Amino acid sequence: MNMAGKTSVNGESNGKVHRKVGLVYDETMCKHDTPHGEAHPERPDRIRVIWENLQLAGVTQRCVVLGGTKAEDAHLQLVHTKDHVNLVKSSTNKKDYQSDRIASLVNSIYLNRSTSEAAYLAAGSVVEVAEKVAKGELDSGFAIVRPPGHHAEADEAMGFCFFNNVAVAASYLLDERPDLGVKKILIVDWDVHHGNGTQKMFWEDPRVLVFSVHRREDGGFYPGGDAGSYNMVGEGPGEGFNINVPWEQGRCGDADYLAAWDHILIPVAKEFNPDIILLSAGFDAAIGDPLGGCRVTPYGYSVMLKKLMEFAQGKIVMALEGGYNLDSIAKSSLACVQVLLEDNPIQGSSEEIPFMSTWRVIQAVRKRLCAYWPSLADELSSKLINQKTPTPIVLTSNSNSEAKDNAHELLDQLSKLNIETHKVDTKVSTSWRSDLSKVDVWYASFGSNMWKPRFLCYIQGGQVEGMTKPCVGSMDKSPPKGITWGTYPNRLFFGRESTNVWGKGGVAFTNPLTNPNDQTHMCLLEQFNDVLFQENGLNVDFASPIFGLTALQLVEKNGSTPLEADLAPWYGNVVCLGREGDVPILTMTCTLSVIEKFASGEVPLSPPAKAYANTLIRGLVEGGIFSEEEAEAYIDDAASKPLYINGASRF
Ligand code: X5A
Ligand code: ZN
């Protein structure tokens, strides 16, 4: 297959005409790293493995290879404030990068003396490729850059990003190079996270159509809040030129993404008819990604890209954003470059079908945007949307997970599940897991579904009622040293309007702050990290501990420690409730900032659904804490009292 028309001919030895594809790789961008070599998913090897894999596959020789180019301040300032540019620039001369720790915990960034140089190179390289593609010197290109860009806002670095590389390039073409004739730009952001920065920068700009597909989970997934909602369509002249496709759940794969392409992006792109496409190409929706929790395969990425090549005469500029599984990003990148080179047909296939929630989201997006894009107006045929995978019962985020209680419903659901989504990965090799398993900690749960059989199962492996899939078992399979209950002066409450699994009604949280008038009864178990790991359904090749020895020290010192919001959107706070003997008692709940939102009513308090309340009650009764009536009264009380922030920190 050979569609390289027009001017760009790249002479190959066999005389075949190839598309001219640019690649930027510059080792200098590997110098941006954590200040003291701490493990971090956004690490230098990400771009190295992509590059090495392209070399290994022999595709780099068939591309135009460019070194990095540093961005000009004037170009950065097309989308960033002068202060922000200066702040990043001056970070080179800092003495103490450790002092940025607070900012980094809040905003998911880190800095070292090479951060500024790498950030200038990342932005400048995307500008360089975009300019060459717009000129026609290249047909398309891939800037293999880091740090990533799409979370960076005009005046703020966040989410591992400093400069919004793609936004800088888009503004450069539109504002600085009218001679190149680029009047309309489509930005496609398939990174698993919402491109909040890009959205803001072109919010009122009809020249740039920003499309982002991302995991959102009702605002619980990074970067959170309302920004990634499908209601955010742009404003003023830009109204209708911002499109969000927010997944309600993880595990979305090729079928879900391609459904969003076929029923939203592609019809809109036809109407918009862009002059060039800039692709915020994060590969953290890839299968195996430790942050994304989605399942897109290299084949899926190839098809998505191929469909975009039908527009703008194939003028596509890919810029790397996220993607944290080295193997996945290397393979996905190669698959994409092969599509850009367009010299062999796409290999592979997918038999998956979209989730129910995917059709729900796609329909909502179409409805919200059809006034601007008439091709979205038709109802999707029922034949189409009836092809769907039932949403599995998921342990979304927490210790007090939202598993189904009702045995009949459970069996019914399980029997409908796509087996593929429930494969158990048995190769548990990661050494970090063993560290914490040697340390004694008590894990305090609300006594809900973490009743004895479930807990033992997390140690031994297998599957018991209320589990959505078999679990791999602990590193250390010896039985727990104890199971007991404790009562703590913390307020139990129920919040959120609904959850994927439990439907309408809140789930349990405990206020990290103590108050002598409050009581929460907790069931204490050992093997904290394995429980965390297994309850959150994390990938076994996750390279660093969700909660390792350092985090344990922090909890013991500070009383709590936040977790990566991606791993535990709602229960992202590990809190130390005290000690039993020498052994710390840890639990998971939300952060104080979320407690404030519950207390102010910004996030609703809501009593639990019946099935969920019953699970809690059963735990309390089986634990010998309460009679059934007492347990009911305890839950009712916690579910009906208002929440005040009147607590004290234990530490
Ligand atoms: C570019 C990207 C993710 C930030 C996650 C922060 N950022 N927890 O993937
Ligand atoms: Zn991302």
XYZ file of C-alpha atoms in Angstrom, residues 24-629:
606
model
C 12.985 13.542 17.015
C 15.107 11.888 19.620
C 17.591 13.639 21.842
C 19.315 11.925 24.747
C 19.528 15.286 26.545
C 15.875 14.923 27.460
C 16.857 11.920 29.578
C 18.662 14.217 31.974
C 15.423 15.426 33.525
C 15.050 13.098 36.499
C 14.066 13.005 40.156
C 16.474 15.062 42.285
C 17.868 12.118 44.225
C 17.183 9.203 41.953
C 13.854 8.361 43.553
C 11.763 5.940 41.517
C 9.174 7.688 39.382
C 7.013 6.429 36.520
C 7.919 9.417 34.299
C 11.500 8.286 33.969
C 14.332 8.811 31.484
C 14.177 5.264 30.133
C 10.755 5.921 28.662
C 12.125 7.718 25.611
C 15.231 5.500 25.462
C 13.240 2.295 25.112
C 11.036 3.831 22.441
C 14.053 4.913 20.468
C 15.931 1.645 20.910
C 12.941 -0.357 19.816
C 12.550 1.745 16.671
C 16.221 1.178 15.909
C 15.943 -2.521 16.575
C 13.019 -2.763 14.183
C 15.044 -0.934 11.545
C 12.582 1.906 11.088
C 14.815 4.785 12.125
C 16.858 4.467 8.912
C 13.696 4.888 6.937
C 12.782 8.101 8.719
C 14.280 11.579 8.817
C 15.996 11.716 12.177
C 16.248 15.075 13.894
C 17.996 16.077 17.085
C 16.146 18.173 19.627
C 15.571 21.879 19.169
C 15.117 24.272 22.062
C 11.958 26.345 22.125
C 12.166 30.113 21.930
C 10.770 32.070 24.853
C 8.554 34.048 22.506
C 6.950 30.833 21.277
C 6.447 29.444 24.785
C 4.805 32.730 25.688
C 2.152 32.220 23.053
C 0.447 29.935 25.587
C 2.361 30.422 28.856
C 2.820 33.461 31.056
C 6.177 35.162 31.132
C 6.442 34.306 34.834
C 5.920 30.634 34.174
C 8.544 30.543 31.436
C 10.996 32.358 33.683
C 10.271 30.063 36.594
C 11.046 26.964 34.553
C 14.094 28.624 33.047
C 15.528 29.678 36.402
C 14.961 26.266 37.973
C 18.366 25.272 36.565
C 20.120 27.375 39.169
C 18.322 26.080 42.208
C 20.420 24.813 45.077
C 17.885 22.622 46.719
C 15.529 20.529 44.614
C 14.270 18.700 47.641
C 12.399 21.821 48.755
C 10.065 21.333 45.818
C 8.743 18.271 47.517
C 5.579 19.929 48.757
C 4.733 21.301 45.338
C 5.490 17.952 43.842
C 3.177 16.065 46.166
C 0.341 18.405 45.349
C 1.003 18.864 41.682
C 2.754 15.694 40.542
C 5.967 17.271 39.364
C 9.630 16.977 40.210
C 12.641 19.027 39.162
C 16.389 18.724 38.840
C 19.026 20.916 37.252
C 18.307 19.546 33.775
C 14.543 19.909 33.895
C 14.554 23.296 32.242
C 16.762 22.170 29.351
C 14.635 19.083 28.744
C 11.404 21.087 28.892
C 12.748 23.594 26.334
C 13.829 20.721 24.104
C 10.503 18.925 24.384
C 8.492 21.990 23.388
C 10.967 23.145 20.731
C 11.138 19.719 19.128
C 7.390 19.512 18.701
C 7.434 23.004 17.166
C 10.218 21.913 14.810
C 8.397 18.821 13.572
C 5.106 20.722 13.259
C 6.767 23.401 11.167
C 8.386 20.853 8.847
C 5.138 18.959 8.405
C 3.195 22.172 7.785
C 5.773 23.198 5.157
C 5.567 19.816 3.465
C 9.225 19.012 4.140
C 7.919 16.028 6.073
C 4.661 14.154 5.598
C 4.338 13.421 9.278
C 6.488 13.033 12.368
C 6.863 11.773 15.880
C 8.581 13.836 18.564
C 9.762 11.386 21.207
C 9.960 13.924 23.977
C 9.842 14.292 27.723
C 8.791 15.916 29.984
C 5.256 15.589 28.636
C 3.059 18.630 28.123
C -0.710 18.316 28.065
C -1.363 18.999 31.773
C 0.738 22.177 31.816
C -1.376 25.308 32.039
C -0.568 28.899 31.155
C 0.922 29.565 34.568
C 1.329 26.144 36.109
C 3.406 23.000 35.838
C 1.483 19.874 36.805
C 1.048 16.177 36.116
C 4.739 15.667 35.182
C 4.403 18.518 32.622
C 6.158 21.915 32.423
C 5.473 23.395 28.983
C 2.477 22.385 26.927
C 4.489 21.142 23.975
C 1.584 20.505 21.622
C -0.199 23.750 22.482
C 2.983 25.733 21.860
C 3.331 24.116 18.431
C -0.316 24.759 17.540
C -0.098 28.421 18.510
C 3.189 28.794 16.681
C 1.657 27.589 13.426
C -1.436 29.744 13.763
C 0.039 32.926 15.149
C 3.631 33.031 13.939
C 3.498 31.284 10.590
C 0.511 32.508 8.586
C 2.740 31.937 5.548
C 2.333 28.178 5.987
C -1.415 28.399 5.486
C -2.458 26.414 8.541
C -5.823 27.811 9.573
C -7.479 24.913 11.368
C -5.780 22.474 13.707
C -7.211 19.299 15.185
C -5.560 18.262 18.444
C -6.262 14.654 19.346
C -5.276 13.696 22.893
C -5.398 9.954 23.486
C -3.293 10.019 26.652
C -5.320 8.256 29.360
C -5.446 11.486 31.367
C -7.478 14.538 30.437
C -5.496 17.207 28.594
C -6.601 19.969 30.941
C -3.872 22.406 29.888
C -4.586 22.149 26.185
C -8.314 22.494 26.790
C -7.840 25.752 28.684
C -5.424 27.250 26.197
C -7.820 26.919 23.256
C -11.069 27.236 25.197
C -12.297 30.213 23.180
C -10.415 29.469 19.977
C -12.399 28.022 17.039
C -9.231 27.513 15.015
C -8.213 24.642 17.258
C -10.542 21.708 17.782
C -9.378 19.928 20.936
C -10.475 16.317 21.357
C -9.489 14.396 24.488
C -10.487 10.853 25.381
C -9.594 9.975 28.950
C -10.432 7.994 32.018
C -12.377 10.254 34.363
C -14.442 8.212 36.750
C -16.635 11.040 37.850
C -13.703 13.298 38.592
C -11.866 10.728 40.702
C -9.105 10.102 38.172
C -6.215 12.505 37.653
C -6.386 15.467 37.045
C -9.895 15.225 38.462
C -12.642 17.785 38.891
C -15.105 18.836 36.225
C -12.665 19.946 33.554
C -12.700 16.610 31.732
C -16.473 16.341 31.578
C -18.277 16.154 28.234
C -20.133 19.294 29.194
C -16.951 21.263 28.688
C -17.409 22.234 25.044
C -15.581 25.570 24.915
C -16.923 29.105 25.112
C -17.487 32.219 23.020
C -16.216 31.696 19.495
C -14.670 28.418 20.688
C -18.008 26.924 21.750
C -18.319 23.445 20.283
C -14.588 23.218 19.540
C -13.676 21.274 22.665
C -14.700 17.631 22.894
C -14.170 15.384 25.894
C -14.872 11.672 25.944
C -14.622 10.773 29.630
C -14.550 7.050 30.461
C -16.469 6.134 33.565
C -14.178 3.199 34.260
C -10.744 1.739 33.654
C -10.087 -1.336 31.506
C -11.198 0.404 28.321
C -9.548 -1.192 25.320
C -9.383 -1.110 21.523
C -13.119 -1.592 21.118
C -13.962 1.334 23.388
C -11.458 3.703 21.806
C -12.439 2.719 18.282
C -16.098 3.235 19.123
C -15.232 6.787 20.231
C -13.350 7.244 16.959
C -16.105 5.888 14.735
C -18.998 7.615 16.448
C -17.470 10.910 17.580
C -14.004 11.872 16.422
C -14.050 10.739 12.808
C -17.422 12.269 11.853
C -16.441 15.534 13.547
C -13.026 15.563 11.873
C -14.766 15.219 8.500
C -16.859 18.287 9.215
C -13.996 20.291 10.699
C -11.589 19.354 7.908
C -8.315 20.263 9.648
C -5.214 21.499 7.842
C -2.983 19.502 10.190
C -3.415 17.139 13.137
C -1.354 17.368 16.306
C -1.550 14.189 18.334
C -0.953 14.258 22.075
C 0.228 10.696 21.978
C 0.434 9.389 25.491
C 0.613 5.618 25.681
C -0.706 5.278 29.199
C -4.030 3.882 28.011
C -1.966 0.912 26.801
C -2.461 -2.527 28.212
C -0.054 -3.058 31.085
C 0.279 0.603 32.029
C 0.592 0.972 35.794
C -1.185 4.329 35.949
C -3.791 4.056 33.234
C -5.472 0.732 33.950
C -6.775 0.588 30.375
C -6.111 -2.031 27.696
C -5.331 -0.488 24.336
C -3.057 -2.708 22.234
C -0.482 -1.653 19.634
C -3.013 -2.789 17.079
C -5.619 -0.458 18.588
C -3.217 2.488 18.402
C -2.392 1.656 14.771
C -6.027 1.661 13.772
C -6.752 4.905 15.603
C -3.807 6.562 13.895
C -4.627 5.108 10.502
C -8.118 6.563 10.705
C -6.642 9.990 11.392
C -4.359 9.741 8.367
C -7.375 10.176 6.125
C -7.455 13.855 7.114
C -5.212 16.809 6.355
C -3.463 14.731 3.656
C -1.978 12.674 6.420
C -0.148 15.654 7.984
C 0.143 14.327 11.509
C 2.521 15.399 14.234
C 2.715 12.956 17.103
C 4.149 14.163 20.404
C 4.749 11.761 23.241
C 2.830 12.562 26.422
C 2.458 9.879 29.149
C 2.943 6.099 29.064
C 4.673 4.284 31.892
C 5.048 0.644 30.980
C 8.301 0.565 29.038
C 7.376 -2.489 27.051
C 3.928 -1.151 26.135
C 5.162 2.266 25.073
C 7.971 0.803 22.963
C 5.605 -1.518 21.112
C 2.836 1.052 20.712
C 5.264 3.653 19.396
C 6.682 1.254 16.846
C 3.200 0.307 15.673
C 2.418 4.005 15.171
C 5.608 4.820 13.277
C 4.892 1.877 10.988
C 1.502 3.394 10.274
C 3.079 6.782 9.530
C 5.516 5.087 7.147
C 2.531 3.432 5.538
C 4.490 0.633 3.979
C 2.666 -2.362 5.277
C -0.918 -3.074 6.146
C -1.869 -3.044 9.801
C -1.443 -6.385 11.488
C -3.726 -7.717 14.167
C -7.334 -7.866 15.173
C -9.561 -7.405 18.138
C -12.606 -9.331 19.167
C -13.542 -7.137 22.048
C -16.755 -5.208 22.189
C -17.292 -1.914 24.008
C -18.486 -1.690 27.589
C -22.024 -0.595 28.340
C -20.610 2.491 29.986
C -18.751 3.286 26.755
C -21.981 3.511 24.778
C -23.508 5.584 27.548
C -20.618 8.053 27.355
C -20.583 8.148 23.564
C -24.307 8.839 23.452
C -24.000 11.604 26.025
C -21.153 13.251 24.095
C -23.060 13.071 20.811
C -26.106 14.619 22.398
C -24.119 17.418 24.000
C -22.282 18.288 20.799
C -24.758 17.631 17.994
C -25.827 21.265 17.860
C -22.310 22.118 16.677
C -21.606 18.985 14.664
C -24.715 17.798 12.794
C -23.131 14.447 11.951
C -23.529 13.529 15.636
C -27.270 14.103 15.629
C -28.528 10.642 14.675
C -29.396 8.126 17.361
C -26.983 5.207 17.364
C -28.737 2.048 16.225
C -29.832 -0.298 18.971
C -28.181 -3.138 17.101
C -24.872 -1.375 17.568
C -25.171 -0.431 21.196
C -26.543 -3.789 22.213
C -23.183 -5.255 21.395
C -21.568 -4.623 24.703
C -19.611 -6.140 27.497
C -21.396 -5.940 30.838
C -19.450 -3.701 33.154
C -17.597 -6.067 35.454
C -17.981 -5.655 39.138
C -14.926 -3.653 39.889
C -12.826 -3.036 42.889
C -12.215 0.473 41.773
C -10.084 1.952 44.354
C -10.113 0.847 47.845
C -9.824 -1.258 50.867
C -13.455 -0.914 51.501
C -14.140 -1.948 47.978
C -17.397 -1.895 46.270
C -17.891 -5.544 45.528
C -21.301 -7.007 45.031
C -22.858 -8.746 47.933
C -25.860 -10.391 46.492
C -24.755 -13.857 45.456
C -27.306 -14.272 42.691
C -26.540 -10.969 41.108
C -22.869 -11.759 41.380
C -23.111 -15.105 39.650
C -25.333 -13.609 37.034
C -22.835 -10.863 36.326
C -19.860 -13.184 36.376
C -21.431 -15.519 33.872
C -21.812 -12.624 31.435
C -18.291 -11.396 31.758
C -15.825 -11.372 29.014
C -13.246 -13.867 30.218
C -10.485 -11.853 28.623
C -10.969 -9.016 31.101
C -10.478 -11.397 33.983
C -7.271 -13.114 33.175
C -5.115 -13.529 36.216
C -1.546 -12.639 35.807
C 0.397 -15.204 37.743
C 3.896 -13.962 37.223
C 4.360 -12.081 40.445
C 7.988 -11.231 40.282
C 8.323 -7.688 41.421
C 10.694 -7.516 44.296
C 9.240 -4.436 45.947
C 6.228 -6.450 46.941
C 8.273 -8.628 49.198
C 9.730 -5.738 51.202
C 6.603 -4.736 52.978
C 5.343 -8.261 53.408
C 8.201 -8.789 55.865
C 6.989 -5.900 57.983
C 4.098 -6.245 60.364
C 1.283 -3.783 59.926
C -2.340 -3.993 60.837
C -4.694 -3.164 58.072
C -7.935 -1.673 59.355
C -10.965 -2.114 57.109
C -14.545 -1.093 57.661
C -15.276 -4.759 58.101
C -17.278 -4.702 54.920
C -16.360 -7.222 52.330
C -12.972 -7.628 53.948
C -14.332 -10.349 56.093
C -12.221 -13.308 56.960
C -12.633 -15.504 53.877
C -11.774 -12.625 51.593
C -8.732 -11.656 53.552
C -7.424 -15.224 53.714
C -7.959 -15.458 49.999
C -5.702 -12.450 49.463
C -3.005 -14.401 51.201
C -3.575 -17.787 49.629
C -4.807 -16.720 46.200
C -8.010 -17.776 44.471
C -11.472 -16.325 44.480
C -14.252 -16.040 47.021
C -17.718 -14.578 46.926
C -17.651 -10.853 46.373
C -14.430 -10.908 44.343
C -14.687 -9.963 40.738
C -11.773 -12.089 39.690
C -9.288 -14.511 41.160
C -6.441 -12.918 43.050
C -2.806 -13.927 42.927
C -2.214 -14.243 46.656
C 0.461 -12.716 48.837
C 4.209 -13.032 48.508
C 4.224 -14.604 51.906
C 1.519 -17.231 52.007
C 1.771 -17.986 55.709
C -1.468 -17.394 57.603
C -2.025 -14.028 59.281
C -0.729 -13.630 62.774
C -4.013 -12.213 63.870
C -7.375 -10.834 63.009
C -9.002 -8.540 65.493
C -11.233 -5.496 65.800
C -10.536 -2.053 67.138
C -12.527 1.097 67.827
C -11.092 4.480 66.915
C -12.149 8.053 67.640
C -12.680 8.888 63.992
C -15.909 9.737 62.284
C -17.361 7.100 59.928
C -19.473 8.602 57.153
C -20.902 7.748 53.773
C -20.347 9.892 50.725
C -20.699 10.250 46.948
C -23.934 9.957 45.033
C -23.311 6.619 43.458
C -20.555 4.220 42.537
C -20.090 1.935 39.563
C -20.631 -1.161 41.562
C -22.960 -0.243 44.349
C -25.204 1.961 42.295
C -26.953 4.826 44.049
C -25.738 5.733 47.517
C -22.503 6.488 49.296
C -19.541 4.370 50.327
C -17.740 4.392 53.653
C -14.959 6.791 54.565
C -13.405 7.683 57.861
C -12.254 11.154 58.799
C -8.465 11.077 59.262
C -8.920 13.641 62.045
C -9.834 12.306 65.469
C -12.558 13.485 67.790
C -13.364 11.888 71.162
C -17.079 11.900 70.321
C -16.630 9.783 67.210
C -16.282 6.034 66.860
C -15.402 3.843 63.939
C -15.128 0.091 64.419
C -12.469 -1.420 62.241
C -11.449 -4.957 61.464
C -7.671 -5.340 61.680
C -5.730 -7.574 59.376
C -2.157 -7.984 58.323
C -0.352 -7.785 54.993
C -1.268 -4.245 54.155
C 0.557 -3.927 50.891
C -0.714 -7.108 49.382
C -4.245 -6.162 50.305
C -3.784 -2.730 48.790
C -2.229 -4.205 45.736
C -4.868 -6.833 45.200
C -7.886 -4.782 46.142
C -6.883 -2.155 43.624
C -6.444 -4.727 40.892
C -3.029 -3.367 40.058
C -0.805 -4.732 37.445
C 1.905 -7.004 38.776
C 4.552 -5.411 36.640
C 4.031 -2.093 38.353
C 7.599 -1.072 38.908
C 7.433 0.633 42.255
C 5.497 0.050 45.431
C 2.120 1.652 45.781
C 3.009 1.793 49.374
C 6.509 0.756 50.274
C 8.832 1.036 53.219
C 9.475 4.738 52.654
C 5.765 5.439 52.589
C 5.382 3.405 55.764
C 7.988 5.564 57.468
C 6.166 8.672 56.278
C 2.846 7.456 57.628
C 4.378 6.642 60.956
C 6.011 10.042 61.075
C 3.228 12.239 59.688
C 0.135 10.216 60.471
C -0.833 9.888 56.823
C 0.526 9.849 53.313
C -1.153 10.466 49.993
C -1.028 7.773 47.308
C -0.837 8.321 43.565
C -4.301 9.605 42.771
C -4.394 7.398 39.695
C -4.044 4.254 41.702
C -6.630 5.075 44.286
C -8.850 7.903 43.153
C -11.167 7.966 46.150
C -9.176 6.187 48.833
C -5.899 7.876 48.120
C -4.834 8.516 51.706
C -3.137 6.007 53.957
C -3.757 6.951 57.561
C -2.177 5.601 60.725
C -4.869 5.040 63.355
C -2.412 4.227 66.082
C -0.535 1.165 67.220
C -1.412 -2.247 68.517
C 1.623 -3.348 70.437
C 4.489 -2.163 68.259
C 2.621 -2.618 65.063
C 1.153 0.383 63.231
C -2.518 0.256 62.303
C -3.114 1.629 58.838
C -6.272 2.317 56.934
C -7.233 3.967 53.697
C -9.642 6.822 53.290
C -9.836 10.051 51.328
C -7.533 13.021 51.755
C -8.396 15.972 53.998
C -9.148 18.139 50.999
C -11.826 15.650 49.957
C -13.134 15.554 53.547
C -13.566 19.315 53.261
C -15.541 18.869 50.076
C -17.800 16.360 51.795
C -18.256 18.656 54.782
C -19.070 21.687 52.611
C -21.495 19.682 50.497
C -19.419 20.068 47.336
C -19.314 16.283 47.166
C -22.547 14.873 48.549
C -22.908 12.789 51.640
C -25.285 9.959 50.923
C -26.425 6.868 52.817
C -25.198 3.532 51.472
C -27.343 1.345 49.244
C -29.007 -1.554 51.041
C -26.647 -4.238 49.746
C -23.600 -2.267 50.787
C -24.991 -1.530 54.241
C -25.763 -5.225 54.633
C -22.191 -6.181 53.845
C -20.924 -3.839 56.510
C -23.469 -5.097 58.979
C -22.545 -8.699 58.283
C -18.889 -7.919 58.927
C -19.663 -6.260 62.238
C -21.925 -9.113 63.340
C -19.506 -11.846 62.286
C -16.730 -9.962 64.021
C -18.729 -10.142 67.248
C -18.818 -6.356 67.635
C -22.557 -5.879 67.493
C -25.849 -7.677 67.293
C -27.609 -7.197 64.024
C -29.839 -4.441 65.435
